[in-house]
Coordinates of C-alpha atoms in Angstrom, one line a residue:
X1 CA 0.0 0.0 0.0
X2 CA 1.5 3.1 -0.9
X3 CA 1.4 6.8 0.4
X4 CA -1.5 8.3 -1.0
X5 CA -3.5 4.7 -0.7
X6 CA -2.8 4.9 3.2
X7 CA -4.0 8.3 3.2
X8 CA -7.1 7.9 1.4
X9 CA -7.8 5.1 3.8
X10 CA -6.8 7.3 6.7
X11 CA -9.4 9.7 5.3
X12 CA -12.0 7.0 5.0
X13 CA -11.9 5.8 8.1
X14 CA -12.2 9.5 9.7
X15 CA -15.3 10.2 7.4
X16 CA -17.0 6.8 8.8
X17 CA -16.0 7.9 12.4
X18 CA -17.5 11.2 12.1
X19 CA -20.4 9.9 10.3
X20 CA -21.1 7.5 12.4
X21 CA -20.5 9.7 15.8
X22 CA -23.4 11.8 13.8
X23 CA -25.9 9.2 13.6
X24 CA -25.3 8.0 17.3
X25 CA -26.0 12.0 18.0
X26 CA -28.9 11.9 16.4
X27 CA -30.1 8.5 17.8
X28 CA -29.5 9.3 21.2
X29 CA -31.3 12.9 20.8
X30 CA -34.7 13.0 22.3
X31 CA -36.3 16.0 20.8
X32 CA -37.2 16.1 16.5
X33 CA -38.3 19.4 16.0
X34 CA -40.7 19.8 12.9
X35 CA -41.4 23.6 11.4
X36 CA -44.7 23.7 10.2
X37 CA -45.5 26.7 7.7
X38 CA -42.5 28.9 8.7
X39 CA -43.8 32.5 7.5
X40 CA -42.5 34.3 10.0
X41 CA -39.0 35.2 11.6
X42 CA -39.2 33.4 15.1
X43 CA -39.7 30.3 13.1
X44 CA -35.6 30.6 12.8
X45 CA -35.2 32.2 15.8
X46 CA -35.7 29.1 18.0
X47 CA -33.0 27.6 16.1
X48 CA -30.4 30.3 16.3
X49 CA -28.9 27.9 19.2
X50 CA -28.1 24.4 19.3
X51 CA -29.7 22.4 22.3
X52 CA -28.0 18.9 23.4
X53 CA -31.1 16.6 23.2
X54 CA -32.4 18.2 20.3
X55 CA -31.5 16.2 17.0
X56 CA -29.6 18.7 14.2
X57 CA -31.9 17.3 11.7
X58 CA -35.3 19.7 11.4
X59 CA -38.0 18.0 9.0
X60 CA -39.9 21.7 7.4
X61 CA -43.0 21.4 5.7
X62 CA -44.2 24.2 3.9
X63 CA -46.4 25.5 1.0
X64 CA -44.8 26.8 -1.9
X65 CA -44.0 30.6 -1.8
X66 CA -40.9 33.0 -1.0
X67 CA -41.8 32.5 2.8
X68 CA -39.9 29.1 3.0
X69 CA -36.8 30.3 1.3
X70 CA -37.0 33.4 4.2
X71 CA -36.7 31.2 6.6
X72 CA -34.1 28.7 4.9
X73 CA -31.6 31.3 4.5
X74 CA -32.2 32.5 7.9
X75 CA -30.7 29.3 9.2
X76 CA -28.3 29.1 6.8
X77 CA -26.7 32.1 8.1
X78 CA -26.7 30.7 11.9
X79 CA -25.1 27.7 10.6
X80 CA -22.6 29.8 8.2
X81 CA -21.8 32.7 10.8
X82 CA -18.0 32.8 12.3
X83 CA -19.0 32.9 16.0
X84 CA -20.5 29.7 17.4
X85 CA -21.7 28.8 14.3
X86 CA -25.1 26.0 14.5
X87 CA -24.8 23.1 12.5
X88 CA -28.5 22.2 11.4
X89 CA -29.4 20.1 8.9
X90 CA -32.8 20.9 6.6
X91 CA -34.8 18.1 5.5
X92 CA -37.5 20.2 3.2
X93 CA -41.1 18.9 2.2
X94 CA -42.1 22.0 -0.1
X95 CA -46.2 21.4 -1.9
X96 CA -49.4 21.9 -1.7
X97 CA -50.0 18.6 0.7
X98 CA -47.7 19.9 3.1
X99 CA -49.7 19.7 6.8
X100 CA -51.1 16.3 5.5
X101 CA -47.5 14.9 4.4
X102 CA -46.3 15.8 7.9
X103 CA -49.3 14.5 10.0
X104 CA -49.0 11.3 7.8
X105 CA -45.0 11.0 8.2
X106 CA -44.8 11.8 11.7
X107 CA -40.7 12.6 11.3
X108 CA -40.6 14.3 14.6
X109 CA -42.2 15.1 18.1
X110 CA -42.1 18.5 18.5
X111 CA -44.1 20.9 16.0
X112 CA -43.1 24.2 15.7
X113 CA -45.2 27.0 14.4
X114 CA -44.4 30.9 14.0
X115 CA -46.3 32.1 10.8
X116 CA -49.9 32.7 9.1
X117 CA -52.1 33.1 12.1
X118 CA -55.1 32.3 10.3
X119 CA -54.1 28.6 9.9
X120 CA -53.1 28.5 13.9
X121 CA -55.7 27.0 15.7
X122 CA -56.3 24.1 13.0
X123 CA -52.3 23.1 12.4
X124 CA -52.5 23.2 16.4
X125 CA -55.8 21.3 16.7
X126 CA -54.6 18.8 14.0
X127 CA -51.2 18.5 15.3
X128 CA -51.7 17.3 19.1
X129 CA -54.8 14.8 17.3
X130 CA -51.9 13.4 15.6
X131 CA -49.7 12.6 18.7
X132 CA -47.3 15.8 18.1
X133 CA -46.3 17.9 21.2
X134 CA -46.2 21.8 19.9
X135 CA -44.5 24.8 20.7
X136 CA -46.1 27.9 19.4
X137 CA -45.1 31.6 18.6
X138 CA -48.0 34.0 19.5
X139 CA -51.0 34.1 18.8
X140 CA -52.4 30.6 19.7
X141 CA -55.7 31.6 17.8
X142 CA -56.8 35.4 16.8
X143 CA -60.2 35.4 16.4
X144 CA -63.4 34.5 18.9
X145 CA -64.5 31.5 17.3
X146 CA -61.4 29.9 17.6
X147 CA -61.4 29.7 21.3
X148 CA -63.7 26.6 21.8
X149 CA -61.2 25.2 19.7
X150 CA -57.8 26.1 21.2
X151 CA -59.8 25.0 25.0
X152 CA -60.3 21.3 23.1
X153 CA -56.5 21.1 21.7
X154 CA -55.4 21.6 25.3
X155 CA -57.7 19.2 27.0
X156 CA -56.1 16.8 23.7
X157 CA -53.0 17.4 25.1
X158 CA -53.5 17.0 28.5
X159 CA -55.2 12.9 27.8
X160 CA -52.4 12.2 25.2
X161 CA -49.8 13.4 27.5
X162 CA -48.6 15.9 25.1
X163 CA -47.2 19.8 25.8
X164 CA -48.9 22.7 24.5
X165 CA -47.4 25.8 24.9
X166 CA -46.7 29.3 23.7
X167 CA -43.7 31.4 23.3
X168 CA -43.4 33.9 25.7
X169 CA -40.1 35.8 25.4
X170 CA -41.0 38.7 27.4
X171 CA -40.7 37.2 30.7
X172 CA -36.8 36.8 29.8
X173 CA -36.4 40.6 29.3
X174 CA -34.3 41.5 32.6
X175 CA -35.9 44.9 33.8
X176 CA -39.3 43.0 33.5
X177 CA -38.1 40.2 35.6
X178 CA -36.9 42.6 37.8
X179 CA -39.6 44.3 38.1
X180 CA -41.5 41.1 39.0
X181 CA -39.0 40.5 41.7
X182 CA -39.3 43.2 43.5
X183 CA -42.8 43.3 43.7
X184 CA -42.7 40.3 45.8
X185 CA -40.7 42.2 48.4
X186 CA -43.4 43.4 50.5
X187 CA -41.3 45.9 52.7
X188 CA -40.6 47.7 49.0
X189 CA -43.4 47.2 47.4
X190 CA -46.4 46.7 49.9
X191 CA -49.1 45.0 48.6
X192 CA -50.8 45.7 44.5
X193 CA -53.1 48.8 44.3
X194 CA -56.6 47.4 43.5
X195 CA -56.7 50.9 40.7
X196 CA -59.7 51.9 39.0
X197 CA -60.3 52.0 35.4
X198 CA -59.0 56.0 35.1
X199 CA -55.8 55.0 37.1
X200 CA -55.4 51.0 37.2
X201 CA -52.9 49.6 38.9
X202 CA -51.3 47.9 36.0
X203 CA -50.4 49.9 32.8
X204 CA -48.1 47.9 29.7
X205 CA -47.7 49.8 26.7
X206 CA -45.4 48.2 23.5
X207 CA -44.5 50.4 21.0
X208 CA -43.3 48.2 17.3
X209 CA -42.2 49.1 13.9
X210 CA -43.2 47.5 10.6
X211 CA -39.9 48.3 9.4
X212 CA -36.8 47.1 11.7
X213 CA -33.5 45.1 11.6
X214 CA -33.2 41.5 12.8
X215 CA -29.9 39.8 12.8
X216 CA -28.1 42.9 11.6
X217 CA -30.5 42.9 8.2
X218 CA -33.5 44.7 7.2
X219 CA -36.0 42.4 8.1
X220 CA -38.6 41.2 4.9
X221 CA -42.7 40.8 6.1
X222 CA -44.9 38.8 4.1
X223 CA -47.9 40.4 2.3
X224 CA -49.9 38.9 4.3
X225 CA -48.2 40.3 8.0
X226 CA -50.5 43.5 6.9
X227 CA -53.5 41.2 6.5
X228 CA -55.2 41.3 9.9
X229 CA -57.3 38.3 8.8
X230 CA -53.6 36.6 8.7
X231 CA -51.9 38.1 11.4
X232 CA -53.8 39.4 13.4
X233 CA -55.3 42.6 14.7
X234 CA -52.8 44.4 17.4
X235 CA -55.5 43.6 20.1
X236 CA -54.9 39.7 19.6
X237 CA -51.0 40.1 18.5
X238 CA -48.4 41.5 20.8
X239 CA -51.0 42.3 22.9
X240 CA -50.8 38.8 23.9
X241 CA -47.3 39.5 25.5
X242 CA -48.6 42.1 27.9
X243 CA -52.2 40.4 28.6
X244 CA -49.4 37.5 30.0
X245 CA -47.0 39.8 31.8
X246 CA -49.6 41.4 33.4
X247 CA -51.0 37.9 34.8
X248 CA -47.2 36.6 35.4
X249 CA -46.2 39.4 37.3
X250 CA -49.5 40.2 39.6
X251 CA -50.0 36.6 39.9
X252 CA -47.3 34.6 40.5
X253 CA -47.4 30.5 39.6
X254 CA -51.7 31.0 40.5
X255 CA -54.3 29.3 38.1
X256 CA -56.4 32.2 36.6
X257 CA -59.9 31.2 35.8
X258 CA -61.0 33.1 33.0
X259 CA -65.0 32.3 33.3
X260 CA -64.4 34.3 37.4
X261 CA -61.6 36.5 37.2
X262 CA -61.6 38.0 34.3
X263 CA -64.4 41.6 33.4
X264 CA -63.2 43.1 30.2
X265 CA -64.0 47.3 31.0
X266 CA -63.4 48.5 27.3
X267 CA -61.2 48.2 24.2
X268 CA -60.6 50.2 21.3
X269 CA -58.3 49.4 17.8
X270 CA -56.7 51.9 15.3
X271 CA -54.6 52.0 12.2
X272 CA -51.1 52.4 11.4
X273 CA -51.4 53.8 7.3
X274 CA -49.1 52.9 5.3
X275 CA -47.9 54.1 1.7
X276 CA -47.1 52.5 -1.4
X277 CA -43.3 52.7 -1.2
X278 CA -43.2 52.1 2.3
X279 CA -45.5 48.5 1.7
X280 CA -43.1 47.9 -0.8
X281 CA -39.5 48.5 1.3
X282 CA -40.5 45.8 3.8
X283 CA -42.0 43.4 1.3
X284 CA -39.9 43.9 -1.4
X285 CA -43.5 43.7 -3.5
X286 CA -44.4 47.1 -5.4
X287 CA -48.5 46.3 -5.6
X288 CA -50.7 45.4 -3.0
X289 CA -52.4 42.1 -3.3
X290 CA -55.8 41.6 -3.9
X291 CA -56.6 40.3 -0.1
X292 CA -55.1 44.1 1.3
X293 CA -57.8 45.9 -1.6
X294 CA -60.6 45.9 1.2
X295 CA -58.2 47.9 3.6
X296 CA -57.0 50.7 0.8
X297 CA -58.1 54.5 0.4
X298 CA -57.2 56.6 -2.4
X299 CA -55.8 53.7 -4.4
X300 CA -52.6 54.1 -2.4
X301 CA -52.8 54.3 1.9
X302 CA -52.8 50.8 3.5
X303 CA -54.8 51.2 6.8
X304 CA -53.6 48.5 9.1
X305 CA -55.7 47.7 12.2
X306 CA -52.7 46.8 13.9
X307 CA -53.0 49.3 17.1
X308 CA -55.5 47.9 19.9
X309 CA -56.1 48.9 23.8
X310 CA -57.7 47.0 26.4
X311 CA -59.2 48.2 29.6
X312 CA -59.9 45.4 32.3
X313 CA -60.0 43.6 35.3
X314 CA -58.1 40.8 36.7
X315 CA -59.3 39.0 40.2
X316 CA -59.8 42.6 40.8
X317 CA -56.9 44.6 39.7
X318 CA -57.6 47.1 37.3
X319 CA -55.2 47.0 34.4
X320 CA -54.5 48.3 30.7
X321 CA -52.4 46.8 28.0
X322 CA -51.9 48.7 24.5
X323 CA -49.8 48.0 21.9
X324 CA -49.2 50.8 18.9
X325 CA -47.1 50.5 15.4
X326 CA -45.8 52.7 14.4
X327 CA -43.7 52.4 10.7
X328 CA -40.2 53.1 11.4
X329 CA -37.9 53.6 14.7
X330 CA -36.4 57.1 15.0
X331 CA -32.8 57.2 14.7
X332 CA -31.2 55.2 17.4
X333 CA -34.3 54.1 18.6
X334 CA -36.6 50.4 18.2
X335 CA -39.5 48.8 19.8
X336 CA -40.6 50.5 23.2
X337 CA -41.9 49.2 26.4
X338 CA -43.5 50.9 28.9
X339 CA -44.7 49.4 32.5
X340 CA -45.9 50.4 36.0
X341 CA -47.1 48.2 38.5
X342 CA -48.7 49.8 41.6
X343 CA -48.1 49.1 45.1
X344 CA -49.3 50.8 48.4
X345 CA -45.6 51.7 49.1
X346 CA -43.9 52.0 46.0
X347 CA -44.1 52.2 42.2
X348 CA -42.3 49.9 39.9
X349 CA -41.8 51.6 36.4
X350 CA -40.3 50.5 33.2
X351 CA -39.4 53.0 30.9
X352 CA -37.4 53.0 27.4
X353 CA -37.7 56.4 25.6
X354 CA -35.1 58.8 24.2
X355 CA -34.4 59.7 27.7
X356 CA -33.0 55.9 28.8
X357 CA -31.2 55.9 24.8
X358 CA -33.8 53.2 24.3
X359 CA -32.6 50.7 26.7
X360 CA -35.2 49.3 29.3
X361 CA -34.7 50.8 32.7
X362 CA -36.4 49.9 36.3
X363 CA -37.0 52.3 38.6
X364 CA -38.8 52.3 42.2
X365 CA -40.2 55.1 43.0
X366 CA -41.8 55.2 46.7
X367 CA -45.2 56.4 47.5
X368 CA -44.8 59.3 50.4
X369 CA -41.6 58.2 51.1
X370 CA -42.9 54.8 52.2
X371 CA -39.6 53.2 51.9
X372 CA -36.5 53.5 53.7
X373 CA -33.0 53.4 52.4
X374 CA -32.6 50.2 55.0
X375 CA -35.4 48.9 53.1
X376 CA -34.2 49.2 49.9
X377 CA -30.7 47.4 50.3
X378 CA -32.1 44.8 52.4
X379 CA -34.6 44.2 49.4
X380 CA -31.5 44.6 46.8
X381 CA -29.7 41.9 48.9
X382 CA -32.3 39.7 47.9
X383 CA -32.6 40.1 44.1
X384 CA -28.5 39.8 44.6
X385 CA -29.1 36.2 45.6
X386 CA -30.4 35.5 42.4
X387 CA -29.5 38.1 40.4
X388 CA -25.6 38.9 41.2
X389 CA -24.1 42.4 39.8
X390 CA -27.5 44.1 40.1
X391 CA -27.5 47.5 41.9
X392 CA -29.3 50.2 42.8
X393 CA -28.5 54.0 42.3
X394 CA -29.9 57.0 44.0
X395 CA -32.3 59.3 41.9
X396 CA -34.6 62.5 42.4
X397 CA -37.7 60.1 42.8
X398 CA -36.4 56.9 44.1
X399 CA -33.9 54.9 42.6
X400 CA -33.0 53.2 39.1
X401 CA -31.9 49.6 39.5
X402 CA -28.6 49.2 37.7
X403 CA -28.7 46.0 35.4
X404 CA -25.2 44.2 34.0
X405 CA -24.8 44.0 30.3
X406 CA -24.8 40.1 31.2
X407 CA -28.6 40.0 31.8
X408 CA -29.2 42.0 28.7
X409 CA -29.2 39.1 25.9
X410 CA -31.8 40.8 23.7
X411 CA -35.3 39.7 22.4
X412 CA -33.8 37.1 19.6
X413 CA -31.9 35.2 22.9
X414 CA -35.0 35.1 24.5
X415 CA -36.4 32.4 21.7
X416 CA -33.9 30.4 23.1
X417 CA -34.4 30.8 26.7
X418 CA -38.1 29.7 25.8
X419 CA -37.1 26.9 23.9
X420 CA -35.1 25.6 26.9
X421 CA -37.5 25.6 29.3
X422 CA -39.8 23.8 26.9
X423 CA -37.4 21.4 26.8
X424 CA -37.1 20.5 30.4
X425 CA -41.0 20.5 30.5
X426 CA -40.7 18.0 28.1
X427 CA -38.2 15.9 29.7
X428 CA -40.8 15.8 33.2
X429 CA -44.0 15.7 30.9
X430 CA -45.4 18.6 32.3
X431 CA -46.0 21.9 32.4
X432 CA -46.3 24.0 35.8
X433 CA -50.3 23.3 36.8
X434 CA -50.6 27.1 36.5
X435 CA -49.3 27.5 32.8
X436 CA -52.3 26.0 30.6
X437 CA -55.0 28.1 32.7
X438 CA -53.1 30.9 32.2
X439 CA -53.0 30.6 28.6
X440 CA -57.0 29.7 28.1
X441 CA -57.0 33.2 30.1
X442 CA -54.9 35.1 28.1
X443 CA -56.2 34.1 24.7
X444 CA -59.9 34.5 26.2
X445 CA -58.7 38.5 27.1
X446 CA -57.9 39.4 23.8
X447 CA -59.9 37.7 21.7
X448 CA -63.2 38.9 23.4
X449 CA -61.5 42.6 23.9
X450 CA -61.3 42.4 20.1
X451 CA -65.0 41.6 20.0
X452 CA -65.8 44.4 22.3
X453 CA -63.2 46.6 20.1
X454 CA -65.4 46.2 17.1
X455 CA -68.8 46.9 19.0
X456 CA -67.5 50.0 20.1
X457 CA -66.8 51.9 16.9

């Protein structure tokens, strides 16, 4: 045997050896993901990590269109990028059988959907009947007839011993976490203001642009993400974020029932309007299809029913969410939250305007100087426990809590977070009693304060 023969050999055997160290990966992963319909960008997101019992190999069916290739390339560029590159591998069904090819193959466990919110609640329905465990971007289900529906797919779940669940990445973002935190410190906080529907108790605002950078690139919507018979309305969208903050933070790991604790006060909607040139700069499509004609003045403004307010109460509390699109960021700016929880010795307020350079910021303000500086650090000493680094500095009304750049990971980070804890729900079979009720509640909220909404013109 000479030279090269030994070394083609040697290269042989290495290409066996890695092969075969790929395959026992595989076999020994528990978790097969499956993306179902990816037409929108979280779809990737919750694969812009690797996970260690999650298989490299994703089986995607889709229907033919430019949304698939979105999300394709997407990936490709996680796998392709120079710092801790992911290594999955794509295994496409692309036609117009698509959901039945997947029910009938049954390639993985786990379905994933983050795309045309129209099709929700039956891919979801359809997908636990068939045995599939699913994790979901938001919305579950955007309209009120849906809701029966969505109920049935969890009680599914719950006799097939399958997980249900949604993606909420908003509980990852640190100064809402924080802000959590400390209202469990009752020496700081006191105890939640009832409010009234003037003042409630609870105020979440989130502000979003159509037109905004993910992963360092201009981000491309589908047509159909200004269809709010696809997507959604902004009442039964993001709203669905705050509706489950709200309920997170006031009620911490309790069951909500939303047939006794729920009293929707009012709701309102609105449009963002949107030009020609601007519809086609995020879509990359100069005419408006026929589906948008319905929701078009002067042959040229878009009017987009994508803004939405709700006015309610929860076991009591009074609280509002709103959430408002707007088309573009100002310079230096992005999506905004505002927050304020109420307690009878302090406020706890989220802010992220101009003033905090757009970065999310905590303060506790006291109520007639309720709180002592004592107080305060014995509280921080707390959070410290759990949240090392974090510190407090002195201000005019209280003090801003001082937040390490470690805790601030960024929304696309939070996908992963989410995905994690999915995973070790999956690995105990269950979810934490409190989550399902929770998320009957949550999509009951908004889908009747869209109802309301549209009684109320």
């Amino acid at each position: 045997m000479n030279l090269r023969q030994t070394s083609l050999l040697g290269f042989c055997v290495a290409a066996l050896m890695a092969c075969s160290e790929k395959s026992e990966k595989n076999s020994e992963a528990s978790v097969h993901l499956i993306t179902l319909d990816p037409g929108h960008f979280h779809a990737a997101l919750v694969q812009k990590s690797m996970y260690p019992e999650v298989s490299p190999k994703v089986y995607v069916y889709a229907p033919d269109g430019p949304d698939l290739q979105m999300h394709l390339d997407k990936i490709e560029g996680y796998n392709k990028r120079a710092e801790n590159p992911t290594h999955w591998e794509e295994e496409v069904y692309q036609g117009k059988h698509y959901f039945e090819k997947m029910l009938q193959e049954k390639a993985g466990n786990v379905v994933v959907l983050a795309g045309n919110n129209q099709k929700k609640a039956e891919y979801i329905q359809k997908s636990i009947g068939a045995g599939f465990n699913v994790l979901s971007d938001k919305p579950m289900i955007i309209r009120a007839e849906d809701f029966e529906k969505l109920k049935e797919s969890f009680d599914t779940a719950e006799k097939k011993n399958l997980l249900l669940y949604d993606i909420m990445t908003e509980r990852f973002e640190i100064s809402t976490t924080l802000q959590r935190e400390f209202s469990k410190i009752e020496s700081v906080f006191g105890k939640l203001e009832k409010g009234t529907p003037d003042n409630p108790a609870v105020t979440k605002e989130s502000v979003h642009h159509f037109y905004k950078y993910v992963s360092g690139k201009v981000l491309t919507r589908p047509t159909w993400f200004m269809d709010v018979n696809q997507q959604g309305e902004g009442i039964v969208d993001v709203t669905t974020h705050l509706v489950d903050l709200v309920q997170w933070e006031c009620f911490p790991e309790q069951s909500i029932d939303y047939q006794k604790d729920i009293k929707l006060n009012s709701a309102r909607r609105w449009t963002t309007d949107m030009t020609r040139s601007q519809f086609d700069a995020i879509t990359k499509q100069k005419d408006f299809p026929a589906y948008l004609k319905p929701s078009i003045v002067k042959d040229s403004i878009l009017k987009v029913y994508s803004n939405g307010e709700i006015n309610y109460q929860l076991k009591g509390v009074h609280a509002k969410v709103s959430v408002i699109w707007a088309y573009k960021a100002p310079e230096g700016g992005g999506d905004t939250h505002y927050s304020i929880m109420r307690g009878t010795k302090a406020n706890l307020i989220i802010r992220q305007g101009p003033e905090q350079n757009f970065v999310t910021t905590l303060t506790i303000e006291p109520v007639a100087n309720k709180v002592t500086e004592a107080e305060m650090r014995a509280a921080l000493k707390t959070i410290q426990q759990t949240y090392p680094g974090v510190e407090l500095k002195k201000t005019e009304k209280g003090w801003e809590v001082v937040i390490p750049k470690k805790y601030q990971d960024g929304h696309e980070a939070h996908f992963g977070r989410v995905t994690e804890n999915y995973l070790k729900y999956l690995k105990t079979g269950k979810l934490p009693d409190w989550e399902v009720p929770n998320m009957i509640s949550k999509y009951y909220t908004t889908t009747q304060a869209l109802q309301l909404a549209k009684k109320s013109k």
